[in-house]
Coordinates of C-alpha atoms (C1' of nucleotides) in Angstrom, one line a residue:
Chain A
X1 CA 6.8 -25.8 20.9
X2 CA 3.4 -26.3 20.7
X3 CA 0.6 -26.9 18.1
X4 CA -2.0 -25.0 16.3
X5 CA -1.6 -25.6 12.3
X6 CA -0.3 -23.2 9.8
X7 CA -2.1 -22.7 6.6
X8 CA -2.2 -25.9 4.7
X9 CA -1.1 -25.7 1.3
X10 CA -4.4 -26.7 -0.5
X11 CA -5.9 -24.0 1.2
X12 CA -3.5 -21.2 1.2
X13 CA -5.1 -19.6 -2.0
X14 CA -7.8 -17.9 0.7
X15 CA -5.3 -15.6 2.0
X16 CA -3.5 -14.0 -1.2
X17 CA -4.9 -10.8 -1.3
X18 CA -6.9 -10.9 -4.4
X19 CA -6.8 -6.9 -6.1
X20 CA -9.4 -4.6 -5.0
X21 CA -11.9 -1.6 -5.6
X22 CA -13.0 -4.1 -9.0
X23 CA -16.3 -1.4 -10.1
X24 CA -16.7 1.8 -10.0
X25 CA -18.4 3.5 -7.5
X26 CA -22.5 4.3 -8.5
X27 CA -24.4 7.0 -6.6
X28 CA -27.1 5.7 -4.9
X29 CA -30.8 7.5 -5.1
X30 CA -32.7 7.3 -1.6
X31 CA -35.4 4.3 -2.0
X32 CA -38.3 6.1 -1.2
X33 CA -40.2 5.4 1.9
X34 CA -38.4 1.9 2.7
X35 CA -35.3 3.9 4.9
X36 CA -37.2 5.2 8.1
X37 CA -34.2 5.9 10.2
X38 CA -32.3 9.2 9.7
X39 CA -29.0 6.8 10.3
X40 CA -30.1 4.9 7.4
X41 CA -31.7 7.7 5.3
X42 CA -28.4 9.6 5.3
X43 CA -26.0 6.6 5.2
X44 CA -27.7 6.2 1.3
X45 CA -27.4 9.7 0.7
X46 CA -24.2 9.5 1.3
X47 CA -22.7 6.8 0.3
X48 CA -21.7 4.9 -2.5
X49 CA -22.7 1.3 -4.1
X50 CA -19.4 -0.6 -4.8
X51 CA -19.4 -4.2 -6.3
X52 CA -16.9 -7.0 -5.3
X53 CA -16.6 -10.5 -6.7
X54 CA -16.4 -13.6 -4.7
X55 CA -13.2 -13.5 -2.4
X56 CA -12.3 -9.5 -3.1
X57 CA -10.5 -7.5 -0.5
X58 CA -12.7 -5.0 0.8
X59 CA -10.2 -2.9 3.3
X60 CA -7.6 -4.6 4.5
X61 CA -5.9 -5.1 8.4
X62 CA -3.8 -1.8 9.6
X63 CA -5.4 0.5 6.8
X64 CA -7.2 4.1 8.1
X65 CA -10.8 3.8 8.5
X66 CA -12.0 5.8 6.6
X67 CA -15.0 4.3 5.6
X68 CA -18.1 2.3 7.0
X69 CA -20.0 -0.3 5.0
X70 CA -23.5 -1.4 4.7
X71 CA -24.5 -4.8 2.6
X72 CA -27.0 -4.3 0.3
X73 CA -26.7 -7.8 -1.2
X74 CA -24.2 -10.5 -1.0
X75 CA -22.2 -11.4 2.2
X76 CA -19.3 -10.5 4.0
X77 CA -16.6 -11.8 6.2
X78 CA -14.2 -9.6 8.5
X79 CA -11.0 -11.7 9.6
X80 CA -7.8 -11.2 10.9
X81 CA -4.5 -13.9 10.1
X82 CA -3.1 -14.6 13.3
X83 CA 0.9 -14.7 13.1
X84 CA 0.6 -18.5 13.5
X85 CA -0.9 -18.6 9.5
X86 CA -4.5 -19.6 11.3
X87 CA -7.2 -17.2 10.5
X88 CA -10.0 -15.5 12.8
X89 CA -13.5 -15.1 11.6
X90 CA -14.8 -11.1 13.1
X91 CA -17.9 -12.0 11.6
X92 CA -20.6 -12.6 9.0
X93 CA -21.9 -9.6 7.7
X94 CA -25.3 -10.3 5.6
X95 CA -27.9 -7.8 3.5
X96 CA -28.6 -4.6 6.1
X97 CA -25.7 -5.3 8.2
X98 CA -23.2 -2.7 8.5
X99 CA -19.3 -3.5 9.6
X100 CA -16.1 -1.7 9.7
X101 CA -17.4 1.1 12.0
X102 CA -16.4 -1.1 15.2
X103 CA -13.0 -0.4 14.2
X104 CA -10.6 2.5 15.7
X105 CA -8.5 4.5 13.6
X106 CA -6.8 1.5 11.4
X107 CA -8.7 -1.3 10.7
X108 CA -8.2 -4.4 12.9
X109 CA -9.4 -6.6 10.4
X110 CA -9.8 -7.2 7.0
X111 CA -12.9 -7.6 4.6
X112 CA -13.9 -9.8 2.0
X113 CA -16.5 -10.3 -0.2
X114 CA -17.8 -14.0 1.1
X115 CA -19.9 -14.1 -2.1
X116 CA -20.1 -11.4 -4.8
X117 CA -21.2 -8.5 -3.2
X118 CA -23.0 -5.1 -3.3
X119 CA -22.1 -3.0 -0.2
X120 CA -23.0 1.0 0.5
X121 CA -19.9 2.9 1.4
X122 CA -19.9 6.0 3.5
X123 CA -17.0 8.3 4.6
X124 CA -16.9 8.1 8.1
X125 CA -15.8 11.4 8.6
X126 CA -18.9 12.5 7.0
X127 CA -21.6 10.5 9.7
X128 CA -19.7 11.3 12.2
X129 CA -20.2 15.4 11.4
X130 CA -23.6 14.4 10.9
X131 CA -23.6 12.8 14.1
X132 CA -22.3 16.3 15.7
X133 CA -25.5 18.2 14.6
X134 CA -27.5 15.6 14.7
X135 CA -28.2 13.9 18.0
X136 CA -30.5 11.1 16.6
X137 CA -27.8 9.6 14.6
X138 CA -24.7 10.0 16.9
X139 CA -27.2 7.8 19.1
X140 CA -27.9 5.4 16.9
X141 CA -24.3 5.0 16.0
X142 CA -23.8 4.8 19.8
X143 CA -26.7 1.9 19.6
X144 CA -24.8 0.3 16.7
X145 CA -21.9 0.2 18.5
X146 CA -23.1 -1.6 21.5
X147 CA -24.8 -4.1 19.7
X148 CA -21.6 -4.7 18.3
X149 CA -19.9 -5.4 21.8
X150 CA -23.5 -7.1 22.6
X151 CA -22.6 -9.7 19.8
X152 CA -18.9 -9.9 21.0
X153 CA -19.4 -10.6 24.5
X154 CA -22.4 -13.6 23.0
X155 CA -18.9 -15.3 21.0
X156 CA -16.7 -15.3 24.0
X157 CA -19.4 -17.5 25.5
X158 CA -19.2 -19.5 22.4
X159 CA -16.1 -20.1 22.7
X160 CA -15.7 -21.8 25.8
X161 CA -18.4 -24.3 24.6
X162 CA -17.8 -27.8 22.9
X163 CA -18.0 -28.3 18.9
X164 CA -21.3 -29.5 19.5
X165 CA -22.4 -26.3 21.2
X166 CA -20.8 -23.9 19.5
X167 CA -22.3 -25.4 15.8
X168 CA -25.8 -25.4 16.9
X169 CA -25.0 -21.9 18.0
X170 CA -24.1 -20.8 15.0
X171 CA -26.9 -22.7 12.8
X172 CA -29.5 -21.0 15.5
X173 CA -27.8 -18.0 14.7
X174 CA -27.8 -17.9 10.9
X175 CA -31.5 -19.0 10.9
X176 CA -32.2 -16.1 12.7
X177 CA -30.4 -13.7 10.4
X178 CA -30.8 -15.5 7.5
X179 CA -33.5 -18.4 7.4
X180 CA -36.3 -19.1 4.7
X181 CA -38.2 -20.8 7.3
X182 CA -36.1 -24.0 8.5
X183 CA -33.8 -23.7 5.6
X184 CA -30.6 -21.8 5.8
X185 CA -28.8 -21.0 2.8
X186 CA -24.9 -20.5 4.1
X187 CA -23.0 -18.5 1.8
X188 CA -20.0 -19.1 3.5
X189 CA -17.6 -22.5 3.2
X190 CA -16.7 -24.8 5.7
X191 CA -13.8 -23.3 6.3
X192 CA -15.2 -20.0 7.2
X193 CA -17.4 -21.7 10.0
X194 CA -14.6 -23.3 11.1
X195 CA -12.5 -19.9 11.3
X196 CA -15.2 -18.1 13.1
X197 CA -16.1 -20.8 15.7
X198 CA -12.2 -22.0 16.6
X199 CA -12.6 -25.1 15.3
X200 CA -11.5 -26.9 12.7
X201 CA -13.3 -27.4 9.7
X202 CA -12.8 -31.5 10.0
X203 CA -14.7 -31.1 13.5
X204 CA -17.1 -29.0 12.1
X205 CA -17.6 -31.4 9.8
X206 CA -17.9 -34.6 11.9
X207 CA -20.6 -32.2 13.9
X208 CA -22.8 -31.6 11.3
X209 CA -23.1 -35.0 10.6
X210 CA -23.6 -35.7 14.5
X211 CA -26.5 -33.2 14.4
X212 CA -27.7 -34.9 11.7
X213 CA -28.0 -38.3 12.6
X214 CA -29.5 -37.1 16.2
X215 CA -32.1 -35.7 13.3
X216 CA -31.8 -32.1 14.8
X217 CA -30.7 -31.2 11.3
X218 CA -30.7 -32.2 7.8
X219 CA -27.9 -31.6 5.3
X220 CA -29.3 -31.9 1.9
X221 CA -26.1 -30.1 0.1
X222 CA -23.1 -29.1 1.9
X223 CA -24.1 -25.5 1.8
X224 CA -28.1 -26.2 2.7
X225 CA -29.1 -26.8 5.9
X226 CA -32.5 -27.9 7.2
X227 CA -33.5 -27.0 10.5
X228 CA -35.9 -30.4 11.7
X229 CA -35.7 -29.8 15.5
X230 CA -34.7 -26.1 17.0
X231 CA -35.6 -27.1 20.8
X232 CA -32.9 -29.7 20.3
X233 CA -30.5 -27.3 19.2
X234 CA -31.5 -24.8 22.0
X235 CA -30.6 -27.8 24.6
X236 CA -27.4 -28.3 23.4
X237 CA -26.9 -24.6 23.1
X238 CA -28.1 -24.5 26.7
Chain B
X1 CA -25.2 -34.9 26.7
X2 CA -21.8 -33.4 27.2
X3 CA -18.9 -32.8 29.0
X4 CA -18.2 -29.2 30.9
X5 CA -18.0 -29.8 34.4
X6 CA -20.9 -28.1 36.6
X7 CA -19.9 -26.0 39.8
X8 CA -17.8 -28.3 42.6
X9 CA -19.4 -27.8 45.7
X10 CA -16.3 -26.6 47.3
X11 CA -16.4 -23.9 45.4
X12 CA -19.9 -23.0 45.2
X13 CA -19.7 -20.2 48.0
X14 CA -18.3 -18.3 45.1
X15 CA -21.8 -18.0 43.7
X16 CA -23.8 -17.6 46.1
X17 CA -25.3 -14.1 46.4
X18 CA -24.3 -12.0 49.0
X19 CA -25.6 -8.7 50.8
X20 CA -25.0 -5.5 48.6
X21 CA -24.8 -2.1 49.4
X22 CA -22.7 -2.7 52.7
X23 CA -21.6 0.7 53.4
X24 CA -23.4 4.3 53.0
X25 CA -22.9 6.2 50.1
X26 CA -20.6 8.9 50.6
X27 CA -20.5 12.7 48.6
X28 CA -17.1 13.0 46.4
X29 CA -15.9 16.4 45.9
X30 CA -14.0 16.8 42.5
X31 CA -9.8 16.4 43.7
X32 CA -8.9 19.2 42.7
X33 CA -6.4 19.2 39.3
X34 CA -5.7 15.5 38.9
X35 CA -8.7 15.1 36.8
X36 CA -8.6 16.7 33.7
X37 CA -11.1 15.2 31.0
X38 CA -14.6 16.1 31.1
X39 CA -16.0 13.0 31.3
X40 CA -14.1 11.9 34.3
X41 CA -14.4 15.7 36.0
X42 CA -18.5 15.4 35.3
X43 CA -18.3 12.0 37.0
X44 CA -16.7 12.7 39.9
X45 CA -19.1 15.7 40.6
X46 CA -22.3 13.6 40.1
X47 CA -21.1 10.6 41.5
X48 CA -21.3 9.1 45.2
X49 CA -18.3 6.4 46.3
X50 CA -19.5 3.2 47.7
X51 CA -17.9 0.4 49.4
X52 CA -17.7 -3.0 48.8
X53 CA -16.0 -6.0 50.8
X54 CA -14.8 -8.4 49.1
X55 CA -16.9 -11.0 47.0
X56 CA -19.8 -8.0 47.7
X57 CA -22.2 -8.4 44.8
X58 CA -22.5 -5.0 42.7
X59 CA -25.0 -5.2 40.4
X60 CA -26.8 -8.3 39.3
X61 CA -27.3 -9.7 35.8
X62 CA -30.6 -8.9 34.5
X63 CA -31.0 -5.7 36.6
X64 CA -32.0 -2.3 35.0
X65 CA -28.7 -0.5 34.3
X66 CA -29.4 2.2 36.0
X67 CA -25.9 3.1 37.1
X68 CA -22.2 3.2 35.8
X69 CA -19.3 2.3 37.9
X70 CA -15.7 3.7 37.9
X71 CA -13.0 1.7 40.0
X72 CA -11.2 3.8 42.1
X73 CA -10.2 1.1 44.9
X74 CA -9.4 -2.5 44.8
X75 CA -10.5 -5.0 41.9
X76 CA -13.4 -5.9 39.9
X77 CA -15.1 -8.7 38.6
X78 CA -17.9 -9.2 36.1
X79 CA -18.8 -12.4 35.3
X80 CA -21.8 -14.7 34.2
X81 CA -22.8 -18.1 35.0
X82 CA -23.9 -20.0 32.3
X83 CA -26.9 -22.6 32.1
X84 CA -24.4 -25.8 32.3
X85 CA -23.5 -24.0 36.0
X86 CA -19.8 -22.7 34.6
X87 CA -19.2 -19.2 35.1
X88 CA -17.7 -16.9 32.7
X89 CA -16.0 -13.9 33.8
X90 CA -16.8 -11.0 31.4
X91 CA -13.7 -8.6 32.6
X92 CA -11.3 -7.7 35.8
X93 CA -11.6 -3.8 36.7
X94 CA -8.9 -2.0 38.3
X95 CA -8.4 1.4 39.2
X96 CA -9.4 4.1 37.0
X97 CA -11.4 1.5 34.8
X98 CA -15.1 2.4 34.4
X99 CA -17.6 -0.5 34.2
X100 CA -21.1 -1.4 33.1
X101 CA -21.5 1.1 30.4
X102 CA -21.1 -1.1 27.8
X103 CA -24.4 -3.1 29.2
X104 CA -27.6 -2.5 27.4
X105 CA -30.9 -1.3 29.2
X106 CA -30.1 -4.6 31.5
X107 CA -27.0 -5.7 32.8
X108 CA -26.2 -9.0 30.5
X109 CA -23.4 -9.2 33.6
X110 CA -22.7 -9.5 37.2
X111 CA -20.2 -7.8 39.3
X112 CA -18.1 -8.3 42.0
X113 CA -15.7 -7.0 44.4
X114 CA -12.8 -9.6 43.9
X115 CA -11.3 -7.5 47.0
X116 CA -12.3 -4.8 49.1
X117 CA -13.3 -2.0 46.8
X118 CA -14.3 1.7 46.8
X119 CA -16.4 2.4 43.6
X120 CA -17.9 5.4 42.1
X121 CA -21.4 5.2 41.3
X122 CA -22.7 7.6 38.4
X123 CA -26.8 7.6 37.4
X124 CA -26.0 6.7 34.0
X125 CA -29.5 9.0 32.9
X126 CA -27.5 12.1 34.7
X127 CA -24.8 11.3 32.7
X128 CA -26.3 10.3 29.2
X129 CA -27.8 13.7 29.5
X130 CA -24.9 15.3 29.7
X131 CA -23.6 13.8 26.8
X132 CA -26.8 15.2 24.9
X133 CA -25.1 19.1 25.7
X134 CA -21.8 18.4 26.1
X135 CA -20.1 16.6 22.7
X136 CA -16.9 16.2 24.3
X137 CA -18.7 14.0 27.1
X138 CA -20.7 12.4 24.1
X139 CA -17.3 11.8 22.0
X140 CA -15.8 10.0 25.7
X141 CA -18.7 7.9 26.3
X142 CA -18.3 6.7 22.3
X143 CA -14.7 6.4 23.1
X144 CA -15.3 4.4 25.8
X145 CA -17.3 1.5 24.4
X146 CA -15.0 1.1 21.1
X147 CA -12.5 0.4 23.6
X148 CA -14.5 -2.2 25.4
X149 CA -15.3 -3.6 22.1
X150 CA -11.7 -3.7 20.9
X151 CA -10.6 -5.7 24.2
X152 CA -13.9 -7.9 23.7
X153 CA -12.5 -8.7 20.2
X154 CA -8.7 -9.3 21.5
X155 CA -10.9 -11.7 24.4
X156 CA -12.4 -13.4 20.8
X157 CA -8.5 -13.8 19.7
X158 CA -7.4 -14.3 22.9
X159 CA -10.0 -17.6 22.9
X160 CA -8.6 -19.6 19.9
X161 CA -5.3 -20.0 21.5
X162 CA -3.6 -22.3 23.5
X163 CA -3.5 -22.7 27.1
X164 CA 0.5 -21.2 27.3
X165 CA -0.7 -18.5 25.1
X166 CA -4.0 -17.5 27.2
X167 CA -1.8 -17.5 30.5
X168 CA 0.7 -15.5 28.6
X169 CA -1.2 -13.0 27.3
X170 CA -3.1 -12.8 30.9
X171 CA 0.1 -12.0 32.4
X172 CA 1.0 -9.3 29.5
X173 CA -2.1 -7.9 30.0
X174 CA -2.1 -7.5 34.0
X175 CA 1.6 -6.3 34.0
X176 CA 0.4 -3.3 31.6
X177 CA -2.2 -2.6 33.4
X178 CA -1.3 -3.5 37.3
X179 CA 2.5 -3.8 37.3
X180 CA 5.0 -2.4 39.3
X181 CA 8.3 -3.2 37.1
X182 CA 7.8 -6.6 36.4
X183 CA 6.5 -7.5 39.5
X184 CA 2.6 -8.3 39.0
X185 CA 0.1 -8.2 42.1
X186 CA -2.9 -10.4 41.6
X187 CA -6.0 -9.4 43.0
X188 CA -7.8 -12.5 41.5
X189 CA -7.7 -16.2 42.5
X190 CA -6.5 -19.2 40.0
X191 CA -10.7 -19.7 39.8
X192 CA -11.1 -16.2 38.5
X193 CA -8.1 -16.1 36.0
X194 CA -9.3 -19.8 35.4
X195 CA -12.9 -18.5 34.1
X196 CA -11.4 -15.7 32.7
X197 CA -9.6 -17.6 30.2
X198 CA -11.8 -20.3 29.5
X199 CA -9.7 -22.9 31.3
X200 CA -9.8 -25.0 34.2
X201 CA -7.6 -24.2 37.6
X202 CA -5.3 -27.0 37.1
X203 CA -4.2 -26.1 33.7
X204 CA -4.2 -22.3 34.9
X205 CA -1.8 -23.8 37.8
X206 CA -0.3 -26.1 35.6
X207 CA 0.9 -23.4 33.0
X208 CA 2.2 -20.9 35.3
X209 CA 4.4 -24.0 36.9
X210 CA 5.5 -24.4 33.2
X211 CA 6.3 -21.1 32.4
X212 CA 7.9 -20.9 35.4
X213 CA 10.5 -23.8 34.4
X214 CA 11.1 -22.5 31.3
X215 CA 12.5 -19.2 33.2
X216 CA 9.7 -16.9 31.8
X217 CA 8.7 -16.3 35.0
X218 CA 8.9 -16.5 38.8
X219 CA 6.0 -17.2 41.0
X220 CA 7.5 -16.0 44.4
X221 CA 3.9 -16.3 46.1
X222 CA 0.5 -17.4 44.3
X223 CA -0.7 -14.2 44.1
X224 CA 2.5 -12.8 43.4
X225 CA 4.4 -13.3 39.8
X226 CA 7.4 -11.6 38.3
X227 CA 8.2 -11.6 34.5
X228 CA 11.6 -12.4 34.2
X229 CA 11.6 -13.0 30.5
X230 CA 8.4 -10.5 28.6
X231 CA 10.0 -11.5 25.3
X232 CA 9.8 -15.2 26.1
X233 CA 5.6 -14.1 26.9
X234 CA 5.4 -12.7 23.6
X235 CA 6.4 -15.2 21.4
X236 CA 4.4 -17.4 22.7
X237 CA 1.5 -14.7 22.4
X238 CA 2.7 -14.7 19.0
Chain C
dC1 C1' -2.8 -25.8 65.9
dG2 C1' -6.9 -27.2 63.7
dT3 C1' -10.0 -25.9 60.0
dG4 C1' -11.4 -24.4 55.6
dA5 C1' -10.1 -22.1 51.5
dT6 C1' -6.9 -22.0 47.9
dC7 C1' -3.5 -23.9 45.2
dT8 C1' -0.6 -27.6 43.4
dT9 C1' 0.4 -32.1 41.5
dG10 C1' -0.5 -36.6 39.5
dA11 C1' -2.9 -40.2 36.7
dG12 C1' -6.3 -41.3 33.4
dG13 C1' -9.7 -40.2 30.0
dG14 C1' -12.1 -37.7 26.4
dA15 C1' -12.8 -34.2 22.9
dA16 C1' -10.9 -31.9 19.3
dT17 C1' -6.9 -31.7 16.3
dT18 C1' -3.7 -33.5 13.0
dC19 C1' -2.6 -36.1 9.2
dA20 C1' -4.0 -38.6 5.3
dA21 C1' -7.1 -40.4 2.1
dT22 C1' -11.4 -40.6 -0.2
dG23 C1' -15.7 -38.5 -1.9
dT24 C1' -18.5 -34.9 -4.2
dC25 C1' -19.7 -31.1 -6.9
dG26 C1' -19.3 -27.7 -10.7
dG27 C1' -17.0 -26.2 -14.4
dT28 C1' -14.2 -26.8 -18.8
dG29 C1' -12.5 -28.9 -22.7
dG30 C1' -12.0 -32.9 -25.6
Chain D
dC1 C1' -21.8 -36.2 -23.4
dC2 C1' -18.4 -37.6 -20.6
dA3 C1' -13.7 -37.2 -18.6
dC4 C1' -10.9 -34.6 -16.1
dC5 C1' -9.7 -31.1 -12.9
dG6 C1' -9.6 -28.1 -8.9
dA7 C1' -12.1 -26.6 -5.0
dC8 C1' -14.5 -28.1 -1.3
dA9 C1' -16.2 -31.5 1.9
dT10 C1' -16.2 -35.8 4.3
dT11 C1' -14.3 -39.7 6.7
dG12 C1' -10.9 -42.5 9.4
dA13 C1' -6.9 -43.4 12.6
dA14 C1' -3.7 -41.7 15.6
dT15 C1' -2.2 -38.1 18.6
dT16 C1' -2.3 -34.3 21.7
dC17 C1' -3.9 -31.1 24.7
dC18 C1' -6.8 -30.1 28.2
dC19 C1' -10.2 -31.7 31.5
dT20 C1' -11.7 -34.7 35.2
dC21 C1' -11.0 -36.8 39.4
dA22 C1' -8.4 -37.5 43.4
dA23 C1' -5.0 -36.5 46.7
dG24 C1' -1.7 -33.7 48.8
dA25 C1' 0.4 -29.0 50.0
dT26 C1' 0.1 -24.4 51.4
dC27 C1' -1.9 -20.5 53.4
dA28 C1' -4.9 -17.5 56.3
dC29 C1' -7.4 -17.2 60.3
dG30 C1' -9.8 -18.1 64.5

DNA sequence: CGTGATCTTGAGGGAATTCAATGTCGGTGG
DNA sequence: CCACCGACATTGAATTCCCTCAAGATCACG
């Protein structure tokens, strides 16, 4: 009937679930003065460092919530396989982020480790009786929450933008989030830009080298990008 | 640079601002029994019901979100125009759907009455007050914007399809929300469903004429369409 | 019944995808 | 140390889907 590409073969090892829960669980002493917010103060009083390598399952699609994450170190992706075989990026979830409270009951998305991870874990049902007493942290879980739809609503206009757009976009974005000065480390692969943006990962690709030769960018190494000229970026991002 | 066509000047009544608060604000007295939850009950009492003709402006992006909105007549728009002169639209409201809470201190939206609408207007700091005492009010309003953020996500899914698929799941979506049977009464014009799913009015036009041969549906009148075949719609949701 | 708004239809072009092949990098073992 | 291998990334050619531009059709309304 119509197009859209299933998984290719030399790329299907991404979606095997790969076995989870790999370290135990550590407690997690509050570090001193660093954690202002009461959300954050009790979120490591709470919770629970776990480790996962590169490419571990975190929670998977359709399981109870039961749990919210925070990265401490690491990255981590949220995605969702679309019956089609192609793959949805959620989103990039990077040291201080916190994902999988967005969710409803079940999980709409999966998680895994982008790179080998450390991430906080917190029964949910615990912050949100802490959020019933407490009014400061039911509001800045309300905050958290809309910053989440904030960040949503800023992808659907993404998404109706060209390759050229949507790239510069997303390098604008992870320099934001992410940058040592003009260089931004991406943990993630090609494919995973690709996956989040709608695009393919040739045309993501054949953009970076576009940017590149218009010198708004530099691509030393495939995972290295040098940011030469933002304003340019900004114009295309318009 | 690029593509992405700017506004055509036939059509660029549709942006132009227009008069707001047409009609006097009138008291609503709670109706008695039909409203049970607290959040709606508390609305209704603090709320005053405004009229809007159609294509009246309601709130403006970038103004202080002073207010929440709850649909109780007519249709809804809110939408954005982006810098390259497209417009976006951010979500159709019908009756009974409550709109601009999920804004931040400013509206990152407009909205618009796609037809004549009655609306009930709610000081959002009346109501965020509330919320403060009343946890059941507080657990709505938290309610309330994962929902928003769950359809915002679906819009994110909804966005990597195909042009068959977007109309599809357009039509899916409006017969859950706004059918009779399997009769579906549009409030909205091509343009609207058009910016709605990140498509042009042709293809929008173009689909429905397609989906129509392939006996998935009837399109009696333009504003007018009657699933014949939901399973058909699905699949090609998939 | 004319006029403008909305919608449909057609032809042509362009941007992104698809398919296929080649290139690069990091590791592992000979 | 170098050769080989798999994973990842890049590049090219052909195709396809959607957009653009243009013209006609339909509808609502004065």
């Amino acid at each position: 009937m119509h197009t859209q590409t299933a998984v290719r073969t030399d790329q299907f090892h991404r979606f095997v679930p790969v076995p989870r829960n790999p370290s135990p669980p550590t407690t997690h002493a509050l570090d001193g003065a660093s954690e202002r917010e009461p959300l954050a103060q009790s979120m490591h009083l709470m919770g629970a460092v776990m480790s996962y390598p590169r490419n571990a399952e975190i929670f998977g699609d359709n399981e109870p919530a039961e749990y919210l994450y925070k990265v401490i170190g690491g990255a981590v992706r949220t995605y969702k396989i679309l019956s089609d075989g192609r793959r949805q990026i959620g989103g990039f979830y990077l040291p201080g982020d916190i994902f999988g409270f967005q969710f409803a009951e079940e999980h709409t998305f999966s998680a895994e480790a982008i790179t080998d991870a450390k991430v906080l874990v917190i029964k949910r049902s615990a912050l949100t009786a802490l959020a019933g007493c407490d009014a400061a942290v039911a509001r800045q879980l309300f905050a958290l929450t809309s910053c989440e739809l904030r960040r949503m609503q800023d992808r659907v206009l993404l998404l109706i933008k060209s390759a050229q757009q949507r790239v510069a976009s997303f390098l604008l974005e992870m320099a934001d989030r992410a940058a040592a000065g003009n260089v931004v480390e991406l943990p993630m692969s090609r494919q995973d830009i690709a996956d989040y943006l709608g695009l393919t990962i040739e045309t993501v690709s054949r953009t970076l080298r576009c940017l590149e030769s218009s010198a708004a960018i530099e691509v030393p190494s495939s995972r290295r990008i040098v940011l030469r000229n933002r304003s340019a970026l900004n114009r295309l991002n318009s």
